[in-house]
Coordinates of C-alpha atoms (C1' of nucleotides) in Angstrom, one line a residue:
Chain F
M1 CA -91.5 108.3 2.0
S2 CA -91.7 104.8 2.7
S3 CA -88.8 104.0 5.1
S4 CA -86.5 101.5 3.8
V5 CA -88.8 98.4 5.0
G6 CA -87.2 94.8 5.0
T7 CA -83.8 95.5 6.7
A8 CA -83.7 96.9 10.2
T9 CA -84.7 95.4 13.6
K10 CA -88.4 94.6 14.5
S11 CA -88.5 97.8 16.4
E12 CA -87.5 100.1 13.6
R13 CA -90.1 98.4 11.4
T14 CA -92.7 99.2 13.7
R15 CA -91.6 102.8 14.1
A16 CA -91.5 103.3 10.2
L17 CA -94.8 101.8 10.1
I18 CA -96.2 104.3 12.6
R19 CA -94.3 107.0 10.9
D20 CA -95.5 106.2 7.4
I21 CA -99.2 105.6 8.4
A22 CA -99.0 108.9 10.4
L23 CA -97.6 110.9 7.2
R24 CA -100.2 109.5 5.1
S25 CA -102.8 110.5 7.4
F26 CA -101.6 114.0 7.9
R27 CA -101.9 114.3 3.9
E28 CA -105.3 112.8 3.8
R29 CA -107.0 113.8 6.9
G30 CA -105.0 116.7 8.3
Y31 CA -103.8 117.4 11.7
D32 CA -107.1 117.0 13.9
Q33 CA -108.6 114.0 12.3
T34 CA -105.3 112.1 12.6
T35 CA -105.6 110.9 16.0
I36 CA -103.1 108.6 17.8
R37 CA -105.8 106.0 18.2
L38 CA -106.4 106.1 14.6
I39 CA -102.8 105.8 13.6
A40 CA -102.5 103.1 16.2
S41 CA -105.3 101.0 14.7
E42 CA -104.3 101.4 11.2
A43 CA -100.8 100.2 12.3
G44 CA -102.2 97.4 14.4
V45 CA -100.4 98.3 17.6
S46 CA -102.0 99.9 20.6
V47 CA -101.9 103.4 21.7
G48 CA -99.1 103.2 24.0
T49 CA -96.8 101.6 21.1
T50 CA -97.1 104.8 19.1
N51 CA -96.3 107.0 22.3
Y52 CA -93.4 104.5 23.0
H53 CA -92.0 105.2 19.4
F54 CA -92.9 108.9 19.2
A55 CA -93.2 110.5 22.4
S56 CA -96.0 113.0 21.2
K57 CA -98.1 113.5 18.0
N58 CA -96.1 116.5 17.3
D59 CA -93.1 114.3 17.1
L60 CA -94.8 112.7 14.1
V61 CA -95.4 116.4 12.5
Q62 CA -91.6 116.7 12.8
E63 CA -91.2 113.7 10.5
L64 CA -93.7 115.6 8.2
Y65 CA -91.8 118.9 8.2
L66 CA -88.6 116.8 7.3
D67 CA -90.4 115.1 4.5
V68 CA -91.9 118.4 3.2
Q69 CA -88.7 120.4 3.5
Q70 CA -86.5 117.8 1.7
Q71 CA -88.9 117.8 -1.2
H72 CA -88.7 121.6 -1.2
R73 CA -85.1 121.3 -1.4
A74 CA -85.4 118.6 -4.2
A75 CA -87.8 121.1 -6.4
A76 CA -85.8 124.0 -5.8
L77 CA -82.1 123.2 -6.6
P78 CA -82.8 122.3 -10.2
L79 CA -84.6 125.5 -10.7
L80 CA -81.7 127.4 -9.1
E81 CA -79.4 126.3 -11.9
T82 CA -81.5 128.3 -14.5
S83 CA -80.6 131.9 -13.4
D84 CA -78.1 133.9 -11.5
D85 CA -80.3 136.7 -11.0
L86 CA -80.9 137.1 -7.2
V87 CA -84.4 138.2 -7.1
E88 CA -85.4 135.3 -9.5
R89 CA -83.5 132.9 -7.6
L90 CA -85.3 134.1 -4.3
G91 CA -88.6 133.6 -6.2
V92 CA -87.7 130.3 -7.1
V93 CA -87.2 129.2 -3.2
F94 CA -90.4 130.9 -2.2
R95 CA -92.3 129.5 -5.0
T96 CA -91.2 126.1 -4.7
G97 CA -91.8 126.4 -1.0
L98 CA -95.4 127.3 -1.4
A99 CA -95.8 124.4 -3.9
Q100 CA -94.8 122.1 -1.3
L101 CA -97.5 123.4 0.9
E102 CA -100.3 123.3 -1.2
P103 CA -101.7 119.9 -0.9
Y104 CA -102.2 120.8 2.8
H105 CA -104.1 124.0 2.2
R106 CA -107.3 122.4 3.3
F107 CA -105.8 121.5 6.6
A108 CA -103.7 124.6 6.8
P109 CA -105.8 126.3 9.8
E110 CA -105.4 123.1 12.1
F111 CA -101.7 123.0 11.2
L112 CA -101.3 126.6 11.9
S113 CA -103.1 126.5 15.3
A114 CA -100.9 123.6 16.5
A115 CA -97.7 125.2 15.3
V116 CA -98.0 129.2 16.0
S117 CA -97.4 129.2 19.5
P118 CA -94.0 129.9 20.5
R119 CA -94.2 127.2 23.0
S120 CA -95.1 124.6 20.5
S121 CA -92.6 121.9 19.8
I122 CA -93.6 121.9 16.3
N123 CA -93.4 125.9 15.9
P124 CA -91.1 126.3 12.9
L125 CA -88.8 128.6 15.1
S126 CA -88.4 126.2 17.8
S127 CA -85.2 124.2 18.3
D128 CA -87.2 121.1 17.7
S129 CA -87.8 122.1 14.2
S130 CA -84.3 123.4 13.5
E131 CA -83.4 120.4 11.1
S132 CA -86.2 121.2 8.9
R133 CA -85.6 124.9 9.3
E134 CA -82.2 124.7 8.3
I135 CA -83.1 123.1 5.1
V136 CA -84.9 126.3 4.2
V137 CA -82.5 128.5 5.5
G138 CA -80.0 126.6 3.6
L139 CA -81.7 127.1 0.3
F140 CA -82.0 130.9 1.0
R141 CA -78.3 130.9 1.7
E142 CA -77.5 129.2 -1.5
A143 CA -80.0 131.3 -3.5
I144 CA -77.9 134.4 -2.5
A145 CA -74.5 132.8 -2.7
G146 CA -75.2 131.7 -6.5
A147 CA -76.3 135.0 -7.6
A148 CA -74.2 137.2 -9.9
D149 CA -75.1 140.4 -8.0
K150 CA -73.3 140.3 -4.6
L151 CA -74.6 142.2 -1.6
P152 CA -72.8 143.7 1.1
A153 CA -71.1 141.1 3.1
E154 CA -72.7 142.4 6.3
F155 CA -75.8 141.1 5.3
D156 CA -74.6 137.7 4.7
E157 CA -75.1 136.3 8.0
D158 CA -78.8 137.3 8.8
L159 CA -80.5 137.6 5.6
P160 CA -81.1 134.0 4.9
S161 CA -82.9 133.6 8.5
A162 CA -84.8 136.8 7.6
L163 CA -85.7 135.4 4.4
M164 CA -87.0 132.3 5.9
L165 CA -89.0 134.4 8.5
G166 CA -90.5 136.0 5.3
H167 CA -91.5 132.8 3.8
L168 CA -93.2 132.0 7.3
L169 CA -95.2 135.2 6.9
L170 CA -96.0 134.6 3.2
A171 CA -97.3 131.0 4.6
L172 CA -99.3 132.6 7.0
F173 CA -101.1 135.1 4.3
W174 CA -101.4 131.6 2.3
V175 CA -103.4 130.1 4.9
Y176 CA -105.9 132.9 4.9
D177 CA -106.0 132.9 1.2
T178 CA -109.4 131.8 -0.2
S179 CA -108.7 132.7 -3.6
E180 CA -109.0 130.3 -6.6
G181 CA -105.4 128.7 -6.8
R182 CA -104.1 130.9 -4.1
E183 CA -103.9 133.5 -6.9
R184 CA -103.7 136.2 -4.4
T185 CA -100.8 134.8 -2.7
S186 CA -98.9 134.6 -5.9
R187 CA -99.8 138.2 -6.7
L188 CA -98.4 139.5 -3.4
L189 CA -95.3 137.3 -3.8
D190 CA -94.8 138.8 -7.6
R191 CA -95.4 142.4 -6.4
G192 CA -92.9 141.8 -3.3
L193 CA -90.2 140.7 -5.5
R194 CA -90.9 143.3 -8.1
L195 CA -90.5 145.9 -5.4
L196 CA -87.3 144.1 -4.0
K197 CA -85.9 144.1 -7.6
L198 CA -86.5 147.9 -7.7
S199 CA -85.0 148.8 -4.2
L200 CA -82.1 146.4 -4.4
P201 CA -79.9 149.2 -5.7
L202 CA -80.7 151.4 -3.0
V203 CA -79.1 149.1 -0.5
R204 CA -75.8 150.1 -1.3
L205 CA -76.4 153.6 -0.5
R206 CA -74.7 154.6 2.8
V207 CA -77.8 156.2 4.1
L208 CA -79.8 153.1 4.1
R209 CA -77.4 151.0 5.5
K210 CA -78.0 151.8 9.3
P211 CA -81.7 151.6 9.3
L212 CA -81.7 148.4 7.3
R213 CA -79.2 146.8 9.7
E214 CA -81.4 147.8 12.6
L215 CA -84.4 146.2 11.1
L216 CA -82.6 143.1 10.4
D217 CA -81.3 143.0 13.9
L218 CA -84.6 142.9 15.2
I219 CA -85.8 140.6 12.9
A220 CA -83.3 138.2 13.5
E221 CA -83.9 138.0 17.3
V222 CA -87.4 136.4 16.4
Q223 CA -87.5 133.0 17.8
A224 CA -89.7 130.6 19.6
Chain S
M1 CA -116.2 144.8 34.5
S2 CA -118.8 143.6 36.8
S3 CA -121.8 143.3 35.0
S4 CA -124.6 145.2 37.0
V5 CA -125.6 143.0 39.7
G6 CA -128.7 143.5 41.8
T7 CA -131.4 144.2 39.1
A8 CA -131.9 141.7 36.5
T9 CA -133.5 138.4 36.4
K10 CA -132.0 135.3 38.0
S11 CA -131.0 134.1 34.5
E12 CA -129.1 137.2 33.7
R13 CA -127.4 137.2 37.1
T14 CA -126.3 133.8 36.4
R15 CA -125.1 134.8 33.3
A16 CA -123.2 137.6 34.7
L17 CA -121.5 135.7 37.2
I18 CA -120.2 133.2 34.8
R19 CA -118.9 136.1 32.7
D20 CA -117.1 137.7 35.4
I21 CA -115.5 134.5 36.9
A22 CA -114.4 133.5 33.7
L23 CA -112.9 137.0 32.7
R24 CA -111.1 137.0 36.0
S25 CA -109.9 133.6 35.5
F26 CA -108.4 134.2 31.7
R27 CA -106.7 137.3 33.4
E28 CA -105.1 135.2 36.1
R29 CA -104.8 131.8 34.6
G30 CA -104.9 132.3 30.9
Y31 CA -106.8 130.4 28.4
D32 CA -105.8 126.8 29.1
Q33 CA -106.0 126.7 32.5
T34 CA -109.3 128.5 32.6
T35 CA -111.3 125.2 32.2
I36 CA -115.3 125.2 31.9
R37 CA -115.3 122.9 34.8
L38 CA -113.4 125.4 37.1
I39 CA -115.6 128.2 36.0
A40 CA -118.5 126.2 36.8
S41 CA -116.9 125.3 40.3
E42 CA -116.2 128.7 41.2
A43 CA -119.9 129.8 40.2
G44 CA -121.5 126.8 42.0
V45 CA -123.2 125.6 39.0
S46 CA -122.7 122.4 37.0
V47 CA -120.9 122.2 33.6
G48 CA -124.0 122.1 31.6
T49 CA -125.2 125.5 32.9
T50 CA -122.0 127.4 31.9
N51 CA -122.4 125.8 28.3
Y52 CA -126.3 126.7 28.3
H53 CA -125.4 130.6 29.2
F54 CA -122.4 130.6 26.8
A55 CA -122.3 127.9 24.0
S56 CA -118.6 127.4 24.1
K57 CA -115.6 128.5 25.8
N58 CA -114.8 130.9 22.9
D59 CA -118.1 132.6 23.5
L60 CA -116.5 133.8 27.1
V61 CA -113.4 134.9 25.0
Q62 CA -115.6 137.1 23.1
E63 CA -116.7 139.0 26.2
L64 CA -113.1 139.3 27.3
Y65 CA -112.1 140.8 23.7
L66 CA -115.2 143.2 24.0
D67 CA -113.9 144.1 27.7
V68 CA -110.3 144.6 26.5
Q69 CA -111.3 146.7 23.4
Q70 CA -113.8 149.0 25.3
Q71 CA -110.9 149.9 27.5
H72 CA -108.6 150.2 24.7
R73 CA -110.9 153.0 23.4
A74 CA -111.2 154.6 26.7
A75 CA -107.4 154.9 27.0
A76 CA -107.1 156.2 23.5
L77 CA -109.5 158.6 23.2
P78 CA -108.1 161.2 25.6
L79 CA -104.7 160.8 24.2
L80 CA -106.2 161.6 20.9
E81 CA -107.1 165.1 22.0
T82 CA -103.5 166.0 22.3
S83 CA -102.1 166.0 18.8
D84 CA -103.2 166.5 15.3
D85 CA -100.3 164.7 13.6
L86 CA -101.6 161.8 11.7
V87 CA -98.5 159.5 12.6
E88 CA -98.6 160.5 16.2
R89 CA -102.3 159.8 16.3
L90 CA -101.7 156.4 14.9
G91 CA -99.0 155.9 17.4
V92 CA -101.4 156.6 19.9
V93 CA -103.9 153.8 18.8
F94 CA -101.1 151.3 18.5
R95 CA -99.6 152.0 21.8
T96 CA -102.7 152.1 23.9
G97 CA -103.5 148.8 22.0
L98 CA -100.4 147.1 23.2
A99 CA -100.8 148.5 26.6
Q100 CA -104.1 146.7 26.8
L101 CA -102.7 143.2 25.8
E102 CA -99.8 143.7 28.1
P103 CA -101.4 141.9 31.1
Y104 CA -102.0 139.0 29.0
H105 CA -98.4 138.5 27.7
R106 CA -97.8 135.5 29.7
F107 CA -100.6 133.9 28.3
A108 CA -100.4 135.0 24.9
P109 CA -99.2 131.8 23.3
E110 CA -102.3 130.2 24.5
F111 CA -104.6 132.6 22.9
L112 CA -102.7 132.9 19.9
S113 CA -103.2 129.4 19.3
A114 CA -106.8 129.3 20.0
A115 CA -107.4 132.3 17.8
V116 CA -105.0 132.1 15.0
S117 CA -107.3 129.8 13.1
P118 CA -109.2 131.4 10.3
R119 CA -111.9 129.0 11.4
S120 CA -111.8 129.8 14.9
S121 CA -114.6 131.9 16.2
I122 CA -112.2 134.0 18.3
N123 CA -110.1 134.9 15.3
P124 CA -110.0 138.7 15.5
L125 CA -110.9 138.5 11.5
S126 CA -113.9 136.4 12.1
S127 CA -117.6 137.4 11.9
D128 CA -118.1 136.6 15.5
S129 CA -115.5 139.0 16.6
S130 CA -116.8 142.0 14.4
E131 CA -117.9 143.9 17.5
S132 CA -114.5 144.1 19.2
R133 CA -112.8 144.5 15.9
E134 CA -114.8 147.4 14.8
I135 CA -114.1 149.2 17.9
V136 CA -110.3 149.0 16.8
V137 CA -111.2 149.9 13.3
G138 CA -113.2 152.7 14.5
L139 CA -110.2 154.2 16.7
F140 CA -108.0 154.1 13.5
R141 CA -110.6 155.7 11.7
E142 CA -111.1 158.4 14.0
A143 CA -107.2 158.9 14.2
I144 CA -107.1 159.5 10.5
A145 CA -110.2 161.9 10.3
G146 CA -108.9 164.1 13.3
A147 CA -105.5 164.6 11.9
A148 CA -104.6 167.8 10.3
D149 CA -102.7 166.3 7.2
K150 CA -105.3 164.9 5.1
L151 CA -104.8 161.7 3.0
P152 CA -106.2 161.2 -0.6
A153 CA -109.8 160.4 0.0
E154 CA -109.4 157.1 -2.0
F155 CA -107.6 155.4 0.9
D156 CA -110.2 156.5 3.5
E157 CA -112.2 153.4 3.2
D158 CA -109.8 150.6 3.4
L159 CA -107.1 152.0 5.3
P160 CA -108.4 151.8 8.9
S161 CA -109.1 148.1 8.2
A162 CA -105.5 147.8 6.8
L163 CA -104.0 149.5 10.0
M164 CA -106.3 147.3 12.3
L165 CA -104.4 144.3 10.4
G166 CA -101.1 145.9 10.9
H167 CA -102.0 146.0 14.5
L168 CA -102.5 142.4 14.5
L169 CA -99.3 141.6 13.0
L170 CA -97.5 144.2 15.6
A171 CA -99.4 141.8 18.1
L172 CA -98.0 138.6 16.5
F173 CA -94.4 140.2 17.0
W174 CA -95.4 141.1 20.6
V175 CA -96.4 137.6 21.3
Y176 CA -92.9 136.4 20.2
D177 CA -91.1 139.3 21.9
T178 CA -89.0 138.0 24.9
S179 CA -87.2 141.4 25.7
E180 CA -87.6 143.1 29.0
G181 CA -90.9 145.0 29.0
R182 CA -91.5 144.3 25.3
E183 CA -88.9 146.9 24.6
R184 CA -88.2 145.4 21.1
T185 CA -91.8 145.5 20.1
S186 CA -91.7 149.2 21.0
R187 CA -88.6 149.9 19.0
L188 CA -90.2 148.1 16.1
L189 CA -93.3 150.3 16.3
D190 CA -91.3 153.5 16.9
R191 CA -89.1 152.5 13.6
G192 CA -92.2 151.8 11.8
L193 CA -93.9 155.0 12.6
R194 CA -90.7 157.0 11.7
L195 CA -90.4 155.4 8.3
L196 CA -94.3 156.2 8.0
K197 CA -93.7 159.8 8.6
L198 CA -90.8 160.0 6.2
S199 CA -92.5 158.1 3.3
L200 CA -95.9 159.9 3.9
P201 CA -95.5 162.9 1.7
L202 CA -94.5 160.3 -1.1
V203 CA -98.3 159.0 -1.2
R204 CA -99.1 162.1 -2.9
L205 CA -96.8 161.1 -6.0
R206 CA -99.1 160.1 -8.7
V207 CA -96.4 157.0 -9.5
L208 CA -97.0 155.6 -6.2
R209 CA -100.7 155.6 -6.1
K210 CA -101.5 152.5 -8.2
P211 CA -98.8 150.3 -6.5
L212 CA -100.2 151.4 -3.1
R213 CA -103.9 150.8 -4.1
E214 CA -103.0 147.3 -5.3
L215 CA -101.3 146.6 -1.9
L216 CA -104.0 147.9 -0.1
D217 CA -106.7 145.8 -2.1
L218 CA -104.8 142.8 -1.5
I219 CA -104.7 143.5 2.3
A220 CA -108.2 144.6 2.4
E221 CA -109.4 141.2 1.2
V222 CA -107.8 139.3 4.2
Q223 CA -110.2 137.9 6.5
A224 CA -111.2 134.8 8.3
Chain D
dG1 C1' -81.0 75.7 25.9
dG2 C1' -81.6 78.7 30.2
dT3 C1' -81.2 83.3 32.5
dC4 C1' -82.2 87.7 32.8
dA5 C1' -81.5 92.7 31.8
dC6 C1' -83.5 95.4 28.5
dT7 C1' -86.6 96.7 25.1
dA8 C1' -91.2 96.8 23.5
dT9 C1' -96.3 96.7 23.9
dT10 C1' -100.6 97.2 26.3
dG11 C1' -104.7 99.2 28.0
dA12 C1' -106.8 101.6 31.7
dA13 C1' -106.6 106.2 33.7
dC14 C1' -106.7 111.1 33.5
dA15 C1' -108.2 116.0 32.0
dT16 C1' -110.2 118.5 28.4
dG17 C1' -114.6 121.0 25.7
dT18 C1' -119.0 119.8 24.4
dT19 C1' -123.3 117.2 23.8
dC20 C1' -127.8 115.9 25.4
dA21 C1' -131.5 113.6 27.4
dG22 C1' -133.7 114.3 31.3
dA23 C1' -135.1 116.8 35.9
dA24 C1' -136.0 121.0 38.2
dA25 C1' -137.6 125.5 38.6
dT26 C1' -140.0 129.6 36.9
dG27 C1' -143.8 132.2 36.0
dA28 C1' -148.0 133.3 33.1
dG29 C1' -153.1 132.3 32.6
dG30 C1' -156.9 130.4 35.0
Chain N
dC1 C1' -153.3 128.3 44.5
dC2 C1' -153.2 125.0 40.2
dT3 C1' -151.6 124.1 35.4
dC4 C1' -148.2 123.3 32.4
dA5 C1' -145.4 125.3 28.6
dT6 C1' -140.9 127.3 28.9
dT7 C1' -136.7 128.3 30.6
dT8 C1' -132.9 126.9 33.5
dC9 C1' -129.9 123.4 35.4
dT10 C1' -127.8 118.9 35.8
dG11 C1' -124.4 115.5 35.3
dA12 C1' -123.0 111.4 32.6
dA13 C1' -121.1 110.4 28.2
dC14 C1' -117.9 111.1 24.3
dA15 C1' -113.5 111.7 21.8
dT16 C1' -109.2 113.8 22.5
dG17 C1' -103.5 113.6 23.6
dT18 C1' -100.8 111.8 27.2
dT19 C1' -99.1 108.9 30.9
dC20 C1' -97.9 104.9 33.5
dA21 C1' -97.7 100.5 35.9
dA22 C1' -98.0 96.2 34.4
dT23 C1' -96.9 92.4 31.0
dA24 C1' -94.6 90.4 27.1
dG25 C1' -91.0 89.7 24.0
dT26 C1' -85.9 89.7 22.7
dG27 C1' -81.5 88.5 22.4
dA28 C1' -76.6 88.4 24.8
dC29 C1' -74.3 85.5 27.6
dC30 C1' -73.1 81.2 29.9

DNA sequence: GGTCACTATTGAACATGTTCAGAAATGAGG
DNA sequence: CCTCATTTCTGAACATGTTCAATAGTGACC
């Protein structure tokens, strides 16, 4: 998190300071309560300075996204070593992803509202979010690639993105989940994975290829 | 739309005036551009007056919801007379629902952002939205009740709400749909309905009852 | 060390939804 | 037609993210 203090120019140090203070504040106070004026005040600079280094508040959220997804990757990779079962590997990516979000659950409605618009720069499907998004897509890609059971090659291209979309939908459910320890989200994920495991052999049936292909095509086009 | 002018006290007329101007503005300018000051100005009153009659901007959105869902009902009911096939009847409710939203597609991201938070008063799942929400749930209930094929009675209670949630998810897809005439949303709906029609006979199989029941239970608890 | 283009910083200004103390209007009871 | 409590209305105030003209600082080149 703390961005290599010491070296770097004055400007880079100011930028890093603002970034670190903003990220800490997002964690502690959420999106709404993290105001530009508060960040500026804690960093000992003026409002204009924060907006000079980060053109908007949402640019700071992108820094947060990157941080969260890098930790997602760091948490998932070692666990992916432990199994070569496709469904289990997907479960690892989903579960470690949710685990990263958990500290933010209190503030999830605020972030959701700011991010859900297709026009928002912090929409996970926006071009501005591509760097952090690709980390997650990459994880799903690796989960598939390292699995013992191979899927038809025609699915390889779109499937990771579709799974990332599934992860976003799961996160949407998670935002609305008021159960203790997000127990209902866990149950939904477990049941979904069990269903997937049961129906996976069917993918190889010729009759199912076409409807699946069509469904995947529809999903693949979803973007902000 | 226009709220019985003429009769009614001065206060009621002011309230109706503000309401009508707000609803027209939502349609023409969307959520963001419809500012309280603009409404007040067009109504020839002060900012404080609009907030006296409608405690918040979102209270005016509730008026819009009600208007839209009443038209949804008016559009769906006659078409429900034309078929007693369950899946076709559900299709009527879905399609007439989307048709009501269509004029707002330009502004859908704004409305989505304002409504998606579980803490928002205009969240369709909030208690504040219950009146308009129940119109939609009622439509699904009637679609089921008037169908020739009867479902197991145990589903009757939760299914209409679950279908309403499905409609919300479809609307989410619709918000992100950039295709000409929302052609992709139509296709998704058609394919979903076809799939439903094919799998409906399976509902009567004992083995599927429990997983279905569990799924429905998870879904039924989703609320804002 | 002086010059000067570029980089970095400042804080006032703007529009937004909402609040609220106070002013004005209303209308029921005499 | 008064009285006066209640209802209705007003507009200034607040906090928010963002913009921008003006100022200050920095550092490369002579």
